[in-house]
Coordinates of C-alpha atoms in Angstrom, one line a residue:
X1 CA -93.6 -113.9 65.4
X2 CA -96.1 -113.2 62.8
X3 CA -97.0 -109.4 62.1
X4 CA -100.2 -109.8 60.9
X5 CA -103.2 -110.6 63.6
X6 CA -106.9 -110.2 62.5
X7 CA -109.3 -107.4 64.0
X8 CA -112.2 -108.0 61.8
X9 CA -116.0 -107.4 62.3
X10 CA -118.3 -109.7 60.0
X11 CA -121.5 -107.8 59.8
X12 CA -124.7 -108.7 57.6
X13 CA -128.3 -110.1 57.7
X14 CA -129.8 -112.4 59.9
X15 CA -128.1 -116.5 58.8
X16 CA -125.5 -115.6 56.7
X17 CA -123.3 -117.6 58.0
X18 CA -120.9 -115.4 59.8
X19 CA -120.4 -117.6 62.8
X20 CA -120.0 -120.4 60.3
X21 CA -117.0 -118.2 58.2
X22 CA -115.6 -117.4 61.3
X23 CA -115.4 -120.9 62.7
X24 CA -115.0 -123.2 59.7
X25 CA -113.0 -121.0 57.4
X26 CA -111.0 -117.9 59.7
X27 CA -110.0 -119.6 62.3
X28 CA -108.5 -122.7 60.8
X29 CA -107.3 -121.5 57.7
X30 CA -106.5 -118.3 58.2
X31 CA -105.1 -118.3 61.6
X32 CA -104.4 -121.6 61.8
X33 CA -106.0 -122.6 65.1
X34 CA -106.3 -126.3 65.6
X35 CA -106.5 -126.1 69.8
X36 CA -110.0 -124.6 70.8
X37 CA -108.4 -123.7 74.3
X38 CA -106.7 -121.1 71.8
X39 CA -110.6 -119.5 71.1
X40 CA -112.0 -117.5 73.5
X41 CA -115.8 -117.1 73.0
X42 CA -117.9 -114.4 74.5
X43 CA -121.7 -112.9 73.6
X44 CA -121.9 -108.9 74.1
X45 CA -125.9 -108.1 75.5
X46 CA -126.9 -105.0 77.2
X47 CA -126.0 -105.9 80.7
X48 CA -122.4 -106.9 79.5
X49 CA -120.3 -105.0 80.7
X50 CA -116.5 -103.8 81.4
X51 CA -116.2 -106.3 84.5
X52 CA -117.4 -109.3 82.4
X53 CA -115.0 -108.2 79.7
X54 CA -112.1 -107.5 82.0
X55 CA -112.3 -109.5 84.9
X56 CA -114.3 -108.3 88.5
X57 CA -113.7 -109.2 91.9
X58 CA -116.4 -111.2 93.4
X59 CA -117.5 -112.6 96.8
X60 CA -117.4 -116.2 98.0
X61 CA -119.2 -117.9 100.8
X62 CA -117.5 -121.0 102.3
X63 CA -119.6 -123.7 104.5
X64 CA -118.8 -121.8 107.3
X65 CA -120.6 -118.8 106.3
X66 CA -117.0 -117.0 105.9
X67 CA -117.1 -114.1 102.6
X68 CA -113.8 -114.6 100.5
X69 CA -113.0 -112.1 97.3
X70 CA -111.6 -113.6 93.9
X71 CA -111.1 -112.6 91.0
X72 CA -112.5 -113.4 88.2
X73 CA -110.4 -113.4 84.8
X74 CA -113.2 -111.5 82.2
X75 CA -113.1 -112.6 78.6
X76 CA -110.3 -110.0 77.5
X77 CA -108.0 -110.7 80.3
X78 CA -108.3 -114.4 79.0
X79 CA -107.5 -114.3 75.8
X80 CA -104.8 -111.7 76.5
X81 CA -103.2 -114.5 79.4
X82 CA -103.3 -117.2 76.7
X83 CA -101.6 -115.3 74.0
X84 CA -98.8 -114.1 76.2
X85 CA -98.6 -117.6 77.7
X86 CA -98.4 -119.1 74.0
X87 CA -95.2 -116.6 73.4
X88 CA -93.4 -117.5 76.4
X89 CA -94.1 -121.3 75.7
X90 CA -92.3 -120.5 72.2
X91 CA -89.3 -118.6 74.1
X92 CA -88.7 -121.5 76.5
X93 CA -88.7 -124.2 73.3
X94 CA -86.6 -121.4 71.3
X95 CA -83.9 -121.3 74.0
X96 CA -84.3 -125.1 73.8
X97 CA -83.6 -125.6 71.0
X98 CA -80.7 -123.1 70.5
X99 CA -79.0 -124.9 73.2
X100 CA -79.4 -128.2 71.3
X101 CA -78.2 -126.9 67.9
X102 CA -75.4 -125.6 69.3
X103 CA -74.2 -129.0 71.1
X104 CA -75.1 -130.5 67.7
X105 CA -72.8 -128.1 66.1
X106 CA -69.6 -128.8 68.9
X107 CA -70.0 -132.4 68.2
X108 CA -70.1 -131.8 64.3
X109 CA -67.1 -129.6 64.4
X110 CA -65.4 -132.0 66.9
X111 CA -65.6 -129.4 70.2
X112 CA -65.8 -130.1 73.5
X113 CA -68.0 -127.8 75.9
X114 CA -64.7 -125.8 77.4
X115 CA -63.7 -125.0 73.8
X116 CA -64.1 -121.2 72.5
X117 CA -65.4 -121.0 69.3
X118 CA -63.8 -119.1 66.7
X119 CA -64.9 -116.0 65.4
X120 CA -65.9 -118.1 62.1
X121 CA -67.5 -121.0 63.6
X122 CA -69.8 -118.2 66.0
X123 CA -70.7 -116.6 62.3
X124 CA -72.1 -120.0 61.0
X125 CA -74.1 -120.9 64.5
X126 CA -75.3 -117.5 64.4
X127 CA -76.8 -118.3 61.1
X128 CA -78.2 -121.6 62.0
X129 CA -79.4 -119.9 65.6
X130 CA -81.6 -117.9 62.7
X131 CA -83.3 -120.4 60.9
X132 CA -85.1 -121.2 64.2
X133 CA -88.5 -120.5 64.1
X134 CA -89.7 -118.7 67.0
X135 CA -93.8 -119.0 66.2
X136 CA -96.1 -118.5 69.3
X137 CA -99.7 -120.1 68.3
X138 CA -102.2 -117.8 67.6
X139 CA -105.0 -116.9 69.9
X140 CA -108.8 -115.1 69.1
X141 CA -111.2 -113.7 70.9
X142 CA -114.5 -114.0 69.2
X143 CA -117.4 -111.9 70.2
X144 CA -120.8 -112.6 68.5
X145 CA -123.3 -109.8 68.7
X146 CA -120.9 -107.1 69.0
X147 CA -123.4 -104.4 68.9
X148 CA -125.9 -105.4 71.3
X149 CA -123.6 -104.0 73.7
X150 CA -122.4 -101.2 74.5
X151 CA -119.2 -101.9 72.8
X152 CA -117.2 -98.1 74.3
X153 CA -118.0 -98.6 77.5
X154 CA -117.4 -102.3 77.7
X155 CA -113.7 -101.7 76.0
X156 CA -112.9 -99.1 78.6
X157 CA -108.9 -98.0 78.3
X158 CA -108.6 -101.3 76.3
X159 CA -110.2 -99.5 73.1
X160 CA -106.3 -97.5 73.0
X161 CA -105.0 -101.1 72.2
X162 CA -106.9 -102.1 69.1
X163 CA -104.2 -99.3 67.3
X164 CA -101.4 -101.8 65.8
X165 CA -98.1 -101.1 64.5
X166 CA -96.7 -102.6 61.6
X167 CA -95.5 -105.3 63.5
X168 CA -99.0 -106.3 65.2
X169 CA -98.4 -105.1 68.1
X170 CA -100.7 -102.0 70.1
X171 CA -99.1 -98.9 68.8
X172 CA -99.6 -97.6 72.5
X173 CA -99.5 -99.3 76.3
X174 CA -102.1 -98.8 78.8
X175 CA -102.2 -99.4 82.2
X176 CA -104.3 -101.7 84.0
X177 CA -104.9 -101.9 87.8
X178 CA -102.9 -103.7 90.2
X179 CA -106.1 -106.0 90.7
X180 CA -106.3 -106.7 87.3
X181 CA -102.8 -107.2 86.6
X182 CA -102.6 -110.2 89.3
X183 CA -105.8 -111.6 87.8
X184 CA -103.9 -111.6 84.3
X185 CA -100.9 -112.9 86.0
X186 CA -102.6 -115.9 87.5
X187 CA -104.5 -116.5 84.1
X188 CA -100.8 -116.7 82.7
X189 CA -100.0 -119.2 85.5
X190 CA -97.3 -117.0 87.6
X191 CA -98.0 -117.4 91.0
X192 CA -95.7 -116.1 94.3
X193 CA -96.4 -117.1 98.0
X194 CA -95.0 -115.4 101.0
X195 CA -92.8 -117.6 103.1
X196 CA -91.7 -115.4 106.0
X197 CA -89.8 -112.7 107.1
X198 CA -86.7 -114.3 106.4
X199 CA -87.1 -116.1 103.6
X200 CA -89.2 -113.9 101.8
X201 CA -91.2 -115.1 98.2
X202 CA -91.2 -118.4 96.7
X203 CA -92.0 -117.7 92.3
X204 CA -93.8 -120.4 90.4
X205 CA -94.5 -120.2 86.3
X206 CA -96.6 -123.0 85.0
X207 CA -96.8 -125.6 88.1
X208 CA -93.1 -125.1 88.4
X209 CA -91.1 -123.9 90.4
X210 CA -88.4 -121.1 89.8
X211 CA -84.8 -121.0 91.2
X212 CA -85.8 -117.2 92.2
X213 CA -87.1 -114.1 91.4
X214 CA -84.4 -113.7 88.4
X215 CA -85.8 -116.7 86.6
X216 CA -89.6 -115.4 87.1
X217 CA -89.2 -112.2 85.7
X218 CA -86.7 -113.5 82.8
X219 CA -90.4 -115.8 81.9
X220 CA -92.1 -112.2 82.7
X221 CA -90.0 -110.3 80.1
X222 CA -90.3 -113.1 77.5
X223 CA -93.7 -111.5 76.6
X224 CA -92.0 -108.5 75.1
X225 CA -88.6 -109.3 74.2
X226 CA -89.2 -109.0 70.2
X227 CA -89.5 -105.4 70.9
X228 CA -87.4 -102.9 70.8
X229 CA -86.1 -101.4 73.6
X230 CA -88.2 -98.1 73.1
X231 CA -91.3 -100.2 72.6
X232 CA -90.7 -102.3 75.5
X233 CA -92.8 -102.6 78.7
X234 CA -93.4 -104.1 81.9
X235 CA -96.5 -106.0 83.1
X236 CA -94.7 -105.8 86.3
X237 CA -95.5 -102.3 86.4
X238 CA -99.2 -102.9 85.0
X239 CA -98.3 -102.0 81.3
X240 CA -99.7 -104.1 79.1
X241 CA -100.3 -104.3 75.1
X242 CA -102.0 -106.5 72.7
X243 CA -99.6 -109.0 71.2
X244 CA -99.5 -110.2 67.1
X245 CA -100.1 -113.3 67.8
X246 CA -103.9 -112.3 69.4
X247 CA -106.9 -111.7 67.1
X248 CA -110.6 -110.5 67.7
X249 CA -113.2 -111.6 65.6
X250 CA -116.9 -109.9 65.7
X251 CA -120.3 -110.8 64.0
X252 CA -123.3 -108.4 64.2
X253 CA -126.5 -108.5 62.8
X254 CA -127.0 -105.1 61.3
X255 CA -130.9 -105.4 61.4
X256 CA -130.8 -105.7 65.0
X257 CA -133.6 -103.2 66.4
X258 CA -132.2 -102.4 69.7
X259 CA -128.6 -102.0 69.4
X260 CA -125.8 -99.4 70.8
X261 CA -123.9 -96.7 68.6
X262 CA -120.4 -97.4 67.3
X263 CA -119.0 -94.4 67.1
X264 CA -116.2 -93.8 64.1
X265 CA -113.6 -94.1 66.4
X266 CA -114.0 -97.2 67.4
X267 CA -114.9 -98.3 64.1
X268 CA -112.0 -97.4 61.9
X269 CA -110.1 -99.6 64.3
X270 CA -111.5 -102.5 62.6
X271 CA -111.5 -104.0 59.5
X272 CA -115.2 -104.8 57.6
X273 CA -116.5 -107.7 55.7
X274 CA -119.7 -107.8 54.6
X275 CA -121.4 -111.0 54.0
X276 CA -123.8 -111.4 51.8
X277 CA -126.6 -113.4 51.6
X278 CA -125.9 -114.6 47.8
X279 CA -123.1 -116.5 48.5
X280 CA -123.0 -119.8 46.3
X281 CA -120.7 -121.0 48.8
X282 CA -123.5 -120.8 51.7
X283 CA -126.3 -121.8 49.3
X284 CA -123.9 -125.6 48.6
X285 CA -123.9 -126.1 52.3
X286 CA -127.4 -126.3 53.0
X287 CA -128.6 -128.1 49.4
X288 CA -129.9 -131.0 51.0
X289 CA -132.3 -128.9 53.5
X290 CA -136.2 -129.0 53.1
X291 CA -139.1 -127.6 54.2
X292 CA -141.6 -129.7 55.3
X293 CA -145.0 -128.9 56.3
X294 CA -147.8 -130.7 58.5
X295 CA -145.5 -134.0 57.2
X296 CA -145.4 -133.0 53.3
X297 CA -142.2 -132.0 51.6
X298 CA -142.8 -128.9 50.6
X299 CA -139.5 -127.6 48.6
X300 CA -135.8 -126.9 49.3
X301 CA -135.0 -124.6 51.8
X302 CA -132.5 -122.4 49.8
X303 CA -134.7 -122.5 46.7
X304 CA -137.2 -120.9 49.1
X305 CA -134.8 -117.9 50.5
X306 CA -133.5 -117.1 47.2
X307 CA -137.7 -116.5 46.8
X308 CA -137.8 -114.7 49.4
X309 CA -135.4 -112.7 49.2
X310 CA -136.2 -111.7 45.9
X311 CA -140.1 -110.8 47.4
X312 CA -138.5 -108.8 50.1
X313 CA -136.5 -106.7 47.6
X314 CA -139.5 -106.0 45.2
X315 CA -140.8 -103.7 47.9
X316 CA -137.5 -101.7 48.1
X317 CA -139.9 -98.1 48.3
X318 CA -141.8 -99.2 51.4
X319 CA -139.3 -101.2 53.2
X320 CA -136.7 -99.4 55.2
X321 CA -133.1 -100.2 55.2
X322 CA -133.7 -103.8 52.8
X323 CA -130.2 -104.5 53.0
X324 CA -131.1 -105.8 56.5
X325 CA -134.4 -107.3 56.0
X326 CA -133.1 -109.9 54.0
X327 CA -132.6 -113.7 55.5
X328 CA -129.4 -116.0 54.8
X329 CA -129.6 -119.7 54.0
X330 CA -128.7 -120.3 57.9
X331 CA -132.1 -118.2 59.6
X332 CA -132.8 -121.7 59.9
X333 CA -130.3 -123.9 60.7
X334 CA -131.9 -127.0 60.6
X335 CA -131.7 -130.1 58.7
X336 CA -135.5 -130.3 58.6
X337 CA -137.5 -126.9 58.5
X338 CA -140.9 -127.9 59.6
X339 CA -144.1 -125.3 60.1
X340 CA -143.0 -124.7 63.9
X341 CA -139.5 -123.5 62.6
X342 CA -141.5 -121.0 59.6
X343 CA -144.4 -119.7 61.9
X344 CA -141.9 -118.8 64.9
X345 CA -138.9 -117.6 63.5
X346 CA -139.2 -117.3 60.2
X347 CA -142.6 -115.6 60.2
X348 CA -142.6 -113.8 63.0
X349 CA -139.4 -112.0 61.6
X350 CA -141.5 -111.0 58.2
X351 CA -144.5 -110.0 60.4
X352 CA -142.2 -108.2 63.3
X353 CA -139.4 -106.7 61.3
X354 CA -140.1 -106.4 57.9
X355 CA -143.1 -105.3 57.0
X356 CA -144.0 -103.7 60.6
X357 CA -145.4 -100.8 59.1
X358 CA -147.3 -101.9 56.3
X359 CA -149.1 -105.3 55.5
X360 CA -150.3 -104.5 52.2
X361 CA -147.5 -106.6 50.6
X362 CA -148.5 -109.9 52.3
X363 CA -152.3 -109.2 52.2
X364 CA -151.4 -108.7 48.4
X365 CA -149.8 -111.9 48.4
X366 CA -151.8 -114.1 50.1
X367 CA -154.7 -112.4 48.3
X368 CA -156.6 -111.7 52.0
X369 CA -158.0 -108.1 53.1
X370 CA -156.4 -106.0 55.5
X371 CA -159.4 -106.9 58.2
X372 CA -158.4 -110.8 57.5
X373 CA -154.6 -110.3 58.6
X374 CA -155.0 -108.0 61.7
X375 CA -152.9 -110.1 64.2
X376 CA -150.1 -112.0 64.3
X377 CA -152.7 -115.4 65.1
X378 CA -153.8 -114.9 61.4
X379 CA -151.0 -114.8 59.7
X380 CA -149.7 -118.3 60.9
X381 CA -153.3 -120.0 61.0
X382 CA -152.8 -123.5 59.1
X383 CA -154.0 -122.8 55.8
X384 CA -152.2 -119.2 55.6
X385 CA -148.5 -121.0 56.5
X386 CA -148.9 -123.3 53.9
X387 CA -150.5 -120.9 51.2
X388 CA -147.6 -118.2 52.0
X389 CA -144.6 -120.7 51.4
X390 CA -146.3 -122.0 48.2
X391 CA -146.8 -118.0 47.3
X392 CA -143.6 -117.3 47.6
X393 CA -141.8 -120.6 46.3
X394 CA -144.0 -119.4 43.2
X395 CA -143.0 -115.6 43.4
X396 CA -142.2 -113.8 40.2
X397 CA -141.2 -110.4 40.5
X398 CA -142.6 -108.1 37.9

């Protein structure tokens, strides 16, 4: 099983293609993920919260007015199911396919199914029992906008898990509730029904049906059988830990204005990459983009960034935090930027969060007085869109 599972945060400016890296370049060539039921989205906002991350417990009404409670697998609980499911899949094939190596093996060596082997022969299908590749497929959680919530409380006891050992598995167990471990059980696709007194449970795994409660809990104990027995736990007793063949990925904008605190705690539990807005690699991508105003082609989108940018960082004393204010090639992400795309986003983020506090830049650019560019109508009147792309587009930095 592989020892190495991601835990990465991706954190920049607004459009620099973080969801793109994470979707186009981690997740299929880093972890290798060619099924999408293997990715587990989620958004984090301010009313997310531990239930939706989790799972919750939540009343139904049937046609007959009757209230029934079910729960609810959250995002976490998901992921978690699917990533345990994907190892015991890659037990069942792994027994599999020992069993058919080693009736390969008696037919090679001229055995018939009562015959012992000897002590050599066991040697050599021990060897080729180890050249079997037991390789569960990965599995990710990704959560966009990972600081919009409030990240502690929405983790809960799941924050002890993000600690890995060596091996890429939690460090530590936790417990979850009895409620929560039969959601994560039925995510996993275990299932028991009461038959009666005397006949007691029938077990399922999978749509299938098992012999009895032996063959369920040998599925059960798949989950954890590549560790040792010190390591070891039970999600029959509500123990359960992340697994190395489970990743989380998170993006955040860092010049969010109303975002939660992430304290260090939480944060040295992850691993950082920045990405910057200058990447060639980004800037390629969107070369055939332009911007096109009241149905004249105006000049290339990224050209136009790169311009921008480079405004934006000439008033490093008055702007706060710059590495934030910045824009990536993808603020946009259209084929066609037209004026409605650069007076409602694009503008509105130069007006709103950049230079919030002080105008005088763009009155200085757009050569207008202080009383002329009062509101945010003014600034995206006709004439002033068109005259503050050409500014910029034209912007020398001196």
């Amino acid at each position: 099983m592989s020892s190495s599972p991601i835990q990465k945060i991706l954190f920049g400016s607004p459009g620099t293609g973080k969801s793109y890296r994470v979707e186009n370049k981690i997740i299929p060539d880093e972890l290798k993920i060619t099924d999408q039921s293997n990715v587990i989205p989620t958004v984090f906002h301010p009313e997310y919260t531990y239930g939706d991350f989790m799972g919750k417990l939540m009343p139904l009404t049937d046609d007959s007015g009757k209230v029934e409670y079910k729960y609810y697998s959250g995002h976490f609980l998901k992921a978690l199911a699917k990533a345990y499911k994907n190892i015991i899949k890659s037990c069942i094939k792994f027994e599999q396919d020992k069993k058919e190596l080693t009736e390969e093996y008696k037919k090679e060596i001229g055995k018939t199914r009562q015959d012992a082997f000897s002590s050599e022969e066991m040697s050599i299908l021990k060897e080729k029992h180890s050249k079997i590749i037991k390789q569960p497929e990965n599995v990710v959680l990704i959560i966009d906008e990972l600081n919009r919530g409030n990240s502690a409380a929405i983790f809960g006891t799941v924050f002890q898990l993000l600690d890995r050992n060596k091996n890429g598995w939690s460090q530590y167990p936790i417990t979850i509730s009895d409620l929560e471990k039969t959601g994560l059980l039925q995510a996993i696709s275990f299932k028991q029904y009461f038959l009666s007194k005397e006949k007691g449970y029938s077990f399922e795994y999978d749509g299938n049906s098992c012999k009895d409660e032996n063959e369920y809990n040998k599925y059960l104990d798949y989950i954890f059988s590549d560790l040792s027995k010190e390591e070891r736990v039970r999600l029959q007793e509500c123990k359960i830990k992340l697994p190395p063949n489970l990743s989380f990925l998170a993006t955040m904008n860092t010049s969010d204005n109303s975002i939660y605190f992430m304290d260090s705690a939480f944060k040295r539990r992850w691993d950082w990459e920045f990405v910057n807005i200058e990447d060639d690699g980004q800037r390629n991508v969107v070369s055939g983009r332009k911007i096109k105003l009241y149905n004249n082609d105006t000049c290339a989108w990224n050209n136009f960034v790169d311009k921008l940018n480079e405004f934006i960082r000439s008033h490093y004393k008055t702007v706060r935090k710059i590495e934030d204010k910045q824009i990536g090639y993808f603020f946009i992400n259209e084929e066609t930027i037209t004026e409605e795309h650069i007076k409602n986003k694009l503008m509105f983020f130069i007006w709103d969060s950049v230079f919030s506090n002080n105008r005088k830049p763009l009155t200085e650019l757009l050569e207008m007085t202080e009383r002329d560019l009062v509101t945010f109508g003014q600034f995206t009147q006709k004439e002033v869109v068109q005259k503050f792309v050409k500014k910029i587009i034209g912007f020398v930095n001196v």
